[in-house]
PDB file of C-alpha atoms in Angstrom:
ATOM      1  CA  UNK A   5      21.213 -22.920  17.056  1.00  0.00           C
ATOM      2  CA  UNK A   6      24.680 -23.257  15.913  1.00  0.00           C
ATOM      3  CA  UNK A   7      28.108 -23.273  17.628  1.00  0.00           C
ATOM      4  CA  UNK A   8      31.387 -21.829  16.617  1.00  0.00           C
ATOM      5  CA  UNK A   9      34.987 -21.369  17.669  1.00  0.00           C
ATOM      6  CA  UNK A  10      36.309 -17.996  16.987  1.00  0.00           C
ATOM      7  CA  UNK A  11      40.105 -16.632  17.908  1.00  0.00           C
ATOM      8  CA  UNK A  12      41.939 -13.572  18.414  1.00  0.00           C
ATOM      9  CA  UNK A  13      45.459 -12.921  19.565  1.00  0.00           C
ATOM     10  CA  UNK A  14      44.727 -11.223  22.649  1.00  0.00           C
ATOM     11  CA  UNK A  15      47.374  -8.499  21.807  1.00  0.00           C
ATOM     12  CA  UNK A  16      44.947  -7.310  18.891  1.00  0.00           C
ATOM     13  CA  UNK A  17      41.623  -8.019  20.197  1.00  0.00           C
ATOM     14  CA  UNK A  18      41.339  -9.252  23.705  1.00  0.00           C
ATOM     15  CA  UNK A  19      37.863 -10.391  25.729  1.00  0.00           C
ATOM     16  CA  UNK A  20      38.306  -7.611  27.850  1.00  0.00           C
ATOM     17  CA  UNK A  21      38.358  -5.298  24.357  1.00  0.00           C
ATOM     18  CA  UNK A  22      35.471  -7.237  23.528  1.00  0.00           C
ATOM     19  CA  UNK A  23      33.330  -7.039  26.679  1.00  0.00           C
ATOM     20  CA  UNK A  24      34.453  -3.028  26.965  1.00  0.00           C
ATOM     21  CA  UNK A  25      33.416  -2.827  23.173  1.00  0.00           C
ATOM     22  CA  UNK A  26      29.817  -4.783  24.022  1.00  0.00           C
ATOM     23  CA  UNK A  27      28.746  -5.731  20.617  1.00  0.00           C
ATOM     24  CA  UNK A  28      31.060  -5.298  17.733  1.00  0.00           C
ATOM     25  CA  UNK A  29      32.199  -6.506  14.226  1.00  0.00           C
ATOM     26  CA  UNK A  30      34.453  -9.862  13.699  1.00  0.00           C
ATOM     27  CA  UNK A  31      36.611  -8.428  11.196  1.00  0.00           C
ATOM     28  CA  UNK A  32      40.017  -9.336   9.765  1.00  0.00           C
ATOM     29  CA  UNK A  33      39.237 -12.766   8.704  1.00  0.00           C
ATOM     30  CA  UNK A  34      41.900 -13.671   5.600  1.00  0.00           C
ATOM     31  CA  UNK A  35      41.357 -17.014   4.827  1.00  0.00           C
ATOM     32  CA  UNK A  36      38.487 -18.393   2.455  1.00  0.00           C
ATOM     33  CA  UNK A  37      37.700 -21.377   4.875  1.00  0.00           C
ATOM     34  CA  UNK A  38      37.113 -19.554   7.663  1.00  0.00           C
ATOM     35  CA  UNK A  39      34.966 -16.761   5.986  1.00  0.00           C
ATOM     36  CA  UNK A  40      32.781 -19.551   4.458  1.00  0.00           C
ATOM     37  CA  UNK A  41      32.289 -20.103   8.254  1.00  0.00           C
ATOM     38  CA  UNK A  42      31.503 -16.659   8.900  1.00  0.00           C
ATOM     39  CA  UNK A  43      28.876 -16.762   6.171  1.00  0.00           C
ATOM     40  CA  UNK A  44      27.123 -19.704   8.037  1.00  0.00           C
ATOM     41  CA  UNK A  45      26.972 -17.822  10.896  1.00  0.00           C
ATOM     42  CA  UNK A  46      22.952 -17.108  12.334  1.00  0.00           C
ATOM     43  CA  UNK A  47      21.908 -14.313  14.769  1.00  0.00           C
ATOM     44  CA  UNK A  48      22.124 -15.472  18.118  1.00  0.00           C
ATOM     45  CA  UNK A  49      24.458 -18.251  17.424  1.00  0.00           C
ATOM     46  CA  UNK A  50      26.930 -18.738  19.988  1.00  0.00           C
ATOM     47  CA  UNK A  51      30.674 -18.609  19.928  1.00  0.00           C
ATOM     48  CA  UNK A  52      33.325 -19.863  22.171  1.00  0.00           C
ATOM     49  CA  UNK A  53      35.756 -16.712  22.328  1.00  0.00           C
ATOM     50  CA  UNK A  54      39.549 -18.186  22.256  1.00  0.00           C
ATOM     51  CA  UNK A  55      42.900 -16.432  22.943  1.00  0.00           C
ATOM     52  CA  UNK A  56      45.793 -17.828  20.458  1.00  0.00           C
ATOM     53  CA  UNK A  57      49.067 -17.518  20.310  1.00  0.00           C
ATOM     54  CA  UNK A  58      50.248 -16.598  23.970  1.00  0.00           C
ATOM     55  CA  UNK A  59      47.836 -17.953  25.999  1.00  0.00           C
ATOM     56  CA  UNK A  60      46.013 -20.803  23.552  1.00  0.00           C
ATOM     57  CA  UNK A  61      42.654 -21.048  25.807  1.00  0.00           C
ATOM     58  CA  UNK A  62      38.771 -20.506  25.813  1.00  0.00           C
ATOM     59  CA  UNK A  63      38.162 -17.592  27.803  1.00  0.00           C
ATOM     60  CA  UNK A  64      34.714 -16.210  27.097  1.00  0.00           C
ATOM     61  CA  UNK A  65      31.609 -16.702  24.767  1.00  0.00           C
ATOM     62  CA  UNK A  66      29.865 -14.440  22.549  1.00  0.00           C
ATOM     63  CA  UNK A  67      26.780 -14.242  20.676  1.00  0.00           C
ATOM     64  CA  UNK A  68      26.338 -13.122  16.977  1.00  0.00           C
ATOM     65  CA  UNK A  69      23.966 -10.382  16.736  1.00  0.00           C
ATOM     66  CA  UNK A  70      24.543  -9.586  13.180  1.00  0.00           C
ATOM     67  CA  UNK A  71      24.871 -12.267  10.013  1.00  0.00           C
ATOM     68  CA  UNK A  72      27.595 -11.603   7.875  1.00  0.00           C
ATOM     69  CA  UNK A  73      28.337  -8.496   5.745  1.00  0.00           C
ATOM     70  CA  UNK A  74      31.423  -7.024   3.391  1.00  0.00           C
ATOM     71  CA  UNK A  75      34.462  -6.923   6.008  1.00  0.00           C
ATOM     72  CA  UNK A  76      34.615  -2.994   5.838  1.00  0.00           C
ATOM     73  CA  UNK A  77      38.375  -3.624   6.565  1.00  0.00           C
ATOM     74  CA  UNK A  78      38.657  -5.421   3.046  1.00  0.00           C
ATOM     75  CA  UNK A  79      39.587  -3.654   0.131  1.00  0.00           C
ATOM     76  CA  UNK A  80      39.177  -6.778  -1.891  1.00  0.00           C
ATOM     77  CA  UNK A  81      35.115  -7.054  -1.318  1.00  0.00           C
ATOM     78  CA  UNK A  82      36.079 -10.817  -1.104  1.00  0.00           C
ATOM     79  CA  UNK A  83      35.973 -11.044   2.895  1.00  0.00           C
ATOM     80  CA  UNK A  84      33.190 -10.215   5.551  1.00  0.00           C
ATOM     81  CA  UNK A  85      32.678  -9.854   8.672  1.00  0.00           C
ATOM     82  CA  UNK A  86      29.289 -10.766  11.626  1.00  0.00           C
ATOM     83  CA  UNK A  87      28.797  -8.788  14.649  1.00  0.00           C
ATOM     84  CA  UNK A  88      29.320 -10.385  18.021  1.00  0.00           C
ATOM     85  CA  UNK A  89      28.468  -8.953  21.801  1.00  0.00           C
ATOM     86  CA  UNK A  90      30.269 -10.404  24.726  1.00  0.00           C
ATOM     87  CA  UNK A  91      27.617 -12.830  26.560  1.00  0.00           C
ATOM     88  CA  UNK A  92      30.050 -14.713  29.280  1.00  0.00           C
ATOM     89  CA  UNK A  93      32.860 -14.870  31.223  1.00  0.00           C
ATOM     90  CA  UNK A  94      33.969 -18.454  31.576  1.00  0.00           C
ATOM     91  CA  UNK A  95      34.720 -19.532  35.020  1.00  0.00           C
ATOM     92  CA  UNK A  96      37.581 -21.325  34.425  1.00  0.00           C
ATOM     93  CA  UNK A  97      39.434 -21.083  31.174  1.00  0.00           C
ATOM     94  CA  UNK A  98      40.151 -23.862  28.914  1.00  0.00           C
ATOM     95  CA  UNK A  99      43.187 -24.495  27.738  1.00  0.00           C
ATOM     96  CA  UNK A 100      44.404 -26.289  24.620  1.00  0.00           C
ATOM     97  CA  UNK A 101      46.435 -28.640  26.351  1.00  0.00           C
ATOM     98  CA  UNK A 102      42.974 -29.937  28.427  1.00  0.00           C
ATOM     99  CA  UNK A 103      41.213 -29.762  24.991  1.00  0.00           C
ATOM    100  CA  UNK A 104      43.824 -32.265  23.809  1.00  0.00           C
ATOM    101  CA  UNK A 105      43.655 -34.209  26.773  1.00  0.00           C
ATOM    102  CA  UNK A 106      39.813 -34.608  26.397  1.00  0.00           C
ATOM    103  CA  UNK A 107      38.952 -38.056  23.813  1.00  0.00           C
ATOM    104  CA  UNK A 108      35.936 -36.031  23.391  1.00  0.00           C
ATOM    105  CA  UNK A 109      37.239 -33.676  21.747  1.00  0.00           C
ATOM    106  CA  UNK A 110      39.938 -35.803  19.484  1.00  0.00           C
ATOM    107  CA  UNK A 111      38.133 -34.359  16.521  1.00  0.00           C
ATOM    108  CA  UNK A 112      37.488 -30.687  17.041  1.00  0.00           C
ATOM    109  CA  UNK A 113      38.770 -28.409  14.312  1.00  0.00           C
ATOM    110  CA  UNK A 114      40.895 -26.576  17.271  1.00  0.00           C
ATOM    111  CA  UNK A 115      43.201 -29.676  17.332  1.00  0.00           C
ATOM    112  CA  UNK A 116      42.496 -30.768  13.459  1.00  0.00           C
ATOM    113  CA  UNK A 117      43.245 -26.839  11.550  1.00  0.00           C
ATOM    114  CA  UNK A 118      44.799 -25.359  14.300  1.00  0.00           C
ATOM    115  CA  UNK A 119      45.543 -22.209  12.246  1.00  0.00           C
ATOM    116  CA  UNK A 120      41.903 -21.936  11.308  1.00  0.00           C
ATOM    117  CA  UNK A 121      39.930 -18.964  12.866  1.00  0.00           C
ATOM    118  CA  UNK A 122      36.520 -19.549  12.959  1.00  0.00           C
ATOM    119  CA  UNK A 123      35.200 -22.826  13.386  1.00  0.00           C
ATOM    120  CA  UNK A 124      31.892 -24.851  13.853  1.00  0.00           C
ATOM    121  CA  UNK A 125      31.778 -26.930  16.910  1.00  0.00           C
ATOM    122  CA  UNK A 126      29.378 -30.019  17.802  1.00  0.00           C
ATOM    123  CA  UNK A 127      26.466 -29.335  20.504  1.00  0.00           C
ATOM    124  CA  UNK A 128      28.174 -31.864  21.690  1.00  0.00           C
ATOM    125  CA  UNK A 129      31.900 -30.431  21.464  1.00  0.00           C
ATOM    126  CA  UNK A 130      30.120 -27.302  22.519  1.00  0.00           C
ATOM    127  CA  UNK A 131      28.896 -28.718  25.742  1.00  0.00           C
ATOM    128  CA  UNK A 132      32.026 -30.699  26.649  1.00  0.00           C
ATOM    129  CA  UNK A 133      34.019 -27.428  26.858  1.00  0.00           C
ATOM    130  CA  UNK A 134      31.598 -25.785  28.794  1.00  0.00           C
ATOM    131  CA  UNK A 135      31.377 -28.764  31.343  1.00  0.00           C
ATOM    132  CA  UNK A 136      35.089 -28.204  31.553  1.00  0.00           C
ATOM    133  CA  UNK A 137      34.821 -24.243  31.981  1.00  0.00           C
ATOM    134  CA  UNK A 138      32.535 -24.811  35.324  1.00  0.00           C
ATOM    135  CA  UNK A 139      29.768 -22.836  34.302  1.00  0.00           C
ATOM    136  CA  UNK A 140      26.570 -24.177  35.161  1.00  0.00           C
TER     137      UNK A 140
END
């Protein structure tokens, strides 16, 4: 089992989107890094689902149901995309600002490549956010 950080604006893909959606395909993803990332990506991995730009928190998490494939959205044949299903509703968000805040988490790629979109987390990153979103 792996863990990953994935983000949307919420504006263009939202968790509500997601959970309406069920399962559906991460697509969009521009940058080489990140679609390395995507490649690494097993089924039933899980990913924390995080809202950028206007509200910069963890909101929900999501597991990958499909490895990757070509990014139908990609005219380039250079980019691809996994499929995802909506798993959980965090209790409590988490925000960037308590990420920060948490020495535990001094190293996550969230704080490190900020404008990276999909990222691998530590089990034991993993866990520390999800001690911090109240779930059980």
């Amino acid at each position: 089992m792996q863990y990953w950080l994935i983000k949307s604006e919420p504006n263009e893909w939202s968790w509500d989107k997601q959970v309406k959606e069920g399962e559906s395909m991460w697509d969009g993803v521009r940058n080489y890094q990140a679609r390395n990332n995507l490649k690494k990506m097993k089924k039933s991995d899980l990913c924390l689902f995080y809202h950028s730009v206007s509200e910069k928190a963890v909101v929900g998490i999501v597991k990958v149901t499909r490895e990757f494939y070509n990014d139908p959205t990609d005219d380039t044949g250079k980019f691809v995309v996994v499929d995802v299903k909506a798993s959980k509703k965090l209790e409590k968000k988490v925000t960037l600002e308590e990420i920060k805040k948490n020495i535990k988490l001094k190293n996550i790629a969230l704080v490190k490549q900020s404008r990276l979109s999909v990222m691998p987390l530590k089990k034991n990153e993993w866990e520390t956010i999800i001690q911090m979103s109240k779930i059980k």
